[in-house]
Amino acid sequence: MSLQAGKAYADIVNQQCVTDPSYVRVKPFDADSSYLYLKITGLATPRMPLNRTPLDTAQIATIKMWINQGAKNN
């Protein structure tokens, strides 16, 4: 998975999770079923970002809103 600008969107949205194939990395309109959201909230372990300070509540809310609004490529 690449998080490089111009490549990240295609690598995370509607892409099957390699570490847990029962999940999609980012499932548009469904943050609660998106592996990225589960990882940043700690509902899936290990929590992201690994070995760093967790994202704050506002950052997590922004990501959740982006996913729930369709995970647009903007």
GROMACS .gro file of N, CA and C in nm:
model
  222
    1MET      N    1   0.085  -0.117   0.000
    1MET     CA    2   0.000   0.000   0.000
    1MET      C    3   0.089   0.123   0.000
    2SER      N    4   0.056   0.214  -0.088
    2SER     CA    5   0.132   0.339  -0.096
    2SER      C    6   0.045   0.454  -0.048
    3LEU      N    7   0.101   0.539   0.036
    3LEU     CA    8   0.030   0.659   0.079
    3LEU      C    9   0.090   0.783   0.012
    4GLN      N   10   0.162   0.761  -0.096
    4GLN     CA   11   0.222   0.869  -0.173
    4GLN      C   12   0.114   0.950  -0.244
    5ALA      N   13   0.133   1.081  -0.246
    5ALA     CA   14   0.037   1.169  -0.314
    5ALA      C   15   0.016   1.123  -0.458
    6GLY      N   16  -0.109   1.120  -0.499
    6GLY     CA   17  -0.142   1.078  -0.634
    6GLY      C   18  -0.162   0.928  -0.649
    7LYS      N   19  -0.123   0.851  -0.547
    7LYS     CA   20  -0.135   0.706  -0.551
    7LYS      C   21  -0.217   0.651  -0.435
    8ALA      N   22  -0.220   0.723  -0.324
    8ALA     CA   23  -0.282   0.672  -0.202
    8ALA      C   24  -0.429   0.638  -0.220
    9TYR      N   25  -0.504   0.725  -0.284
    9TYR     CA   26  -0.649   0.703  -0.298
    9TYR      C   27  -0.677   0.569  -0.363
   10ALA      N   28  -0.612   0.540  -0.473
   10ALA     CA   29  -0.635   0.414  -0.544
   10ALA      C   30  -0.592   0.293  -0.462
   11ASP      N   31  -0.499   0.312  -0.371
   11ASP     CA   32  -0.450   0.201  -0.290
   11ASP      C   33  -0.532   0.175  -0.164
   12ILE      N   34  -0.619   0.268  -0.125
   12ILE     CA   35  -0.694   0.246  -0.001
   12ILE      C   36  -0.845   0.238  -0.018
   13VAL      N   37  -0.902   0.310  -0.112
   13VAL     CA   38  -1.049   0.312  -0.126
   13VAL      C   39  -1.095   0.192  -0.208
   14ASN      N   40  -1.188   0.116  -0.150
   14ASN     CA   41  -1.243  -0.006  -0.210
   14ASN      C   42  -1.138  -0.112  -0.238
   15GLN      N   43  -1.032  -0.113  -0.158
   15GLN     CA   44  -0.927  -0.214  -0.173
   15GLN      C   45  -0.931  -0.309  -0.054
   16GLN      N   46  -0.921  -0.437  -0.083
   16GLN     CA   47  -0.923  -0.537   0.022
   16GLN      C   48  -0.800  -0.522   0.112
   17CYS      N   49  -0.823  -0.538   0.241
   17CYS     CA   50  -0.715  -0.531   0.339
   17CYS      C   51  -0.630  -0.658   0.329
   18VAL      N   52  -0.499  -0.641   0.321
   18VAL     CA   53  -0.409  -0.755   0.308
   18VAL      C   54  -0.399  -0.831   0.440
   19THR      N   55  -0.391  -0.761   0.552
   19THR     CA   56  -0.373  -0.828   0.681
   19THR      C   57  -0.500  -0.893   0.733
   20ASP      N   58  -0.616  -0.846   0.686
   20ASP     CA   59  -0.744  -0.906   0.723
   20ASP      C   60  -0.840  -0.894   0.605
   21PRO      N   61  -0.837  -0.993   0.516
   21PRO     CA   62  -0.916  -0.986   0.392
   21PRO      C   63  -1.067  -0.976   0.411
   22SER      N   64  -1.115  -0.990   0.532
   22SER     CA   65  -1.258  -0.974   0.555
   22SER      C   66  -1.299  -0.826   0.556
   23TYR      N   67  -1.201  -0.737   0.549
   23TYR     CA   68  -1.227  -0.593   0.550
   23TYR      C   69  -1.179  -0.527   0.422
   24VAL      N   70  -1.238  -0.413   0.394
   24VAL     CA   71  -1.193  -0.322   0.289
   24VAL      C   72  -1.118  -0.210   0.361
   25ARG      N   73  -1.009  -0.164   0.304
   25ARG     CA   74  -0.930  -0.058   0.371
   25ARG      C   75  -1.016   0.064   0.399
   26VAL      N   76  -1.081   0.118   0.298
   26VAL     CA   77  -1.178   0.228   0.315
   26VAL      C   78  -1.301   0.191   0.234
   27LYS      N   79  -1.411   0.170   0.304
   27LYS     CA   80  -1.538   0.137   0.240
   27LYS      C   81  -1.624   0.263   0.238
   28PRO      N   82  -1.637   0.327   0.120
   28PRO     CA   83  -1.714   0.451   0.113
   28PRO      C   84  -1.853   0.438   0.175
   29PHE      N   85  -1.892   0.542   0.246
   29PHE     CA   86  -2.022   0.552   0.315
   29PHE      C   87  -2.033   0.462   0.437
   30ASP      N   88  -1.925   0.397   0.480
   30ASP     CA   89  -1.933   0.302   0.592
   30ASP      C   90  -1.803   0.299   0.673
   31ALA      N   91  -1.781   0.403   0.751
   31ALA     CA   92  -1.658   0.409   0.832
   31ALA      C   93  -1.648   0.291   0.928
   32ASP      N   94  -1.760   0.251   0.986
   32ASP     CA   95  -1.757   0.143   1.085
   32ASP      C   96  -1.714   0.009   1.027
   33SER      N   97  -1.716  -0.005   0.895
   33SER     CA   98  -1.669  -0.128   0.829
   33SER      C   99  -1.537  -0.106   0.755
   34SER      N  100  -1.478   0.010   0.772
   34SER     CA  101  -1.352   0.042   0.705
   34SER      C  102  -1.235   0.013   0.797
   35TYR      N  103  -1.142  -0.067   0.748
   35TYR     CA  104  -1.027  -0.108   0.829
   35TYR      C  105  -0.946   0.012   0.877
   36LEU      N  106  -0.929   0.110   0.793
   36LEU     CA  107  -0.854   0.230   0.833
   36LEU      C  108  -0.916   0.293   0.957
   37TYR      N  109  -1.046   0.311   0.955
   37TYR     CA  110  -1.115   0.371   1.070
   37TYR      C  111  -1.099   0.284   1.195
   38LEU      N  112  -1.113   0.154   1.179
   38LEU     CA  113  -1.098   0.064   1.294
   38LEU      C  114  -0.957   0.073   1.352
   39LYS      N  115  -0.858   0.085   1.266
   39LYS     CA  116  -0.718   0.094   1.312
   39LYS      C  117  -0.689   0.226   1.383
   40ILE      N  118  -0.742   0.337   1.334
   40ILE     CA  119  -0.709   0.466   1.398
   40ILE      C  120  -0.787   0.487   1.527
   41THR      N  121  -0.896   0.412   1.544
   41THR     CA  122  -0.972   0.423   1.668
   41THR      C  123  -0.929   0.321   1.772
   42GLY      N  124  -0.848   0.224   1.731
   42GLY     CA  125  -0.803   0.120   1.823
   42GLY      C  126  -0.898   0.002   1.831
   43LEU      N  127  -1.004   0.001   1.750
   43LEU     CA  128  -1.096  -0.112   1.749
   43LEU      C  129  -1.035  -0.234   1.682
   44ALA      N  130  -0.933  -0.211   1.600
   44ALA     CA  131  -0.850  -0.318   1.544
   44ALA      C  132  -0.707  -0.289   1.590
   45THR      N  133  -0.636  -0.391   1.625
   45THR     CA  134  -0.501  -0.371   1.678
   45THR      C  135  -0.396  -0.427   1.582
   46PRO      N  136  -0.275  -0.376   1.587
   46PRO     CA  137  -0.233  -0.263   1.669
   46PRO      C  138  -0.289  -0.131   1.614
   47ARG      N  139  -0.307  -0.038   1.705
   47ARG     CA  140  -0.364   0.092   1.669
   47ARG      C  141  -0.267   0.170   1.581
   48MET      N  142  -0.323   0.242   1.487
   48MET     CA  143  -0.243   0.332   1.402
   48MET      C  144  -0.252   0.473   1.457
   49PRO      N  145  -0.150   0.552   1.439
   49PRO     CA  146  -0.021   0.516   1.383
   49PRO      C  147   0.062   0.435   1.483
   50LEU      N  148   0.127   0.335   1.434
   50LEU     CA  149   0.203   0.243   1.516
   50LEU      C  150   0.319   0.314   1.587
   51ASN      N  151   0.326   0.295   1.717
   51ASN     CA  152   0.434   0.350   1.802
   51ASN      C  153   0.441   0.503   1.799
   52ARG      N  154   0.328   0.567   1.772
   52ARG     CA  155   0.323   0.713   1.773
   52ARG      C  156   0.198   0.756   1.847
   53THR      N  157   0.186   0.883   1.874
   53THR     CA  158   0.070   0.936   1.943
   53THR      C  159  -0.055   0.913   1.856
   54PRO      N  160  -0.161   0.859   1.916
   54PRO     CA  161  -0.284   0.838   1.838
   54PRO      C  162  -0.339   0.970   1.786
   55LEU      N  163  -0.415   0.961   1.679
   55LEU     CA  164  -0.481   1.080   1.625
   55LEU      C  165  -0.577   1.134   1.730
   56ASP      N  166  -0.598   1.264   1.730
   56ASP     CA  167  -0.691   1.321   1.828
   56ASP      C  168  -0.835   1.303   1.780
   57THR      N  169  -0.927   1.332   1.867
   57THR     CA  170  -1.069   1.312   1.841
   57THR      C  171  -1.116   1.386   1.715
   58ALA      N  172  -1.070   1.508   1.697
   58ALA     CA  173  -1.109   1.587   1.580
   58ALA      C  174  -1.057   1.525   1.451
   59GLN      N  175  -0.933   1.477   1.452
   59GLN     CA  176  -0.877   1.414   1.332
   59GLN      C  177  -0.954   1.287   1.296
   60ILE      N  178  -0.986   1.207   1.398
   60ILE     CA  179  -1.062   1.085   1.375
   60ILE      C  180  -1.201   1.118   1.322
   61ALA      N  181  -1.264   1.219   1.378
   61ALA     CA  182  -1.397   1.259   1.332
   61ALA      C  183  -1.394   1.305   1.186
   62THR      N  184  -1.288   1.375   1.147
   62THR     CA  185  -1.274   1.422   1.009
   62THR      C  186  -1.263   1.303   0.914
   63ILE      N  187  -1.182   1.205   0.950
   63ILE     CA  188  -1.166   1.086   0.866
   63ILE      C  189  -1.297   1.008   0.858
   64LYS      N  190  -1.365   0.994   0.972
   64LYS     CA  191  -1.493   0.923   0.973
   64LYS      C  192  -1.594   0.995   0.882
   65MET      N  193  -1.600   1.126   0.891
   65MET     CA  194  -1.692   1.203   0.809
   65MET      C  195  -1.658   1.187   0.660
   66TRP      N  196  -1.530   1.192   0.626
   66TRP     CA  197  -1.487   1.176   0.488
   66TRP      C  198  -1.532   1.040   0.434
   67ILE      N  199  -1.512   0.936   0.513
   67ILE     CA  200  -1.553   0.802   0.468
   67ILE      C  201  -1.705   0.797   0.454
   68ASN      N  202  -1.776   0.843   0.557
   68ASN     CA  203  -1.923   0.835   0.556
   68ASN      C  204  -1.988   0.922   0.449
   69GLN      N  205  -1.915   1.021   0.399
   69GLN     CA  206  -1.967   1.105   0.290
   69GLN      C  207  -1.927   1.051   0.153
   70GLY      N  208  -1.870   0.931   0.151
   70GLY     CA  209  -1.839   0.867   0.025
   70GLY      C  210  -1.692   0.853  -0.010
   71ALA      N  211  -1.602   0.896   0.079
   71ALA     CA  212  -1.458   0.886   0.058
   71ALA      C  213  -1.419   0.940  -0.081
   72LYS      N  214  -1.458   1.063  -0.105
   72LYS     CA  215  -1.431   1.126  -0.235
   72LYS      C  216  -1.283   1.151  -0.254
   73ASN      N  217  -1.241   1.148  -0.377
   73ASN     CA  218  -1.100   1.173  -0.412
   73ASN      C  219  -1.080   1.323  -0.426
   74ASN      N  220  -1.073   1.391  -0.308
   74ASN     CA  221  -1.060   1.536  -0.311
   74ASN      C  222  -0.946   1.582  -0.225
   0.00000   0.00000   0.00000
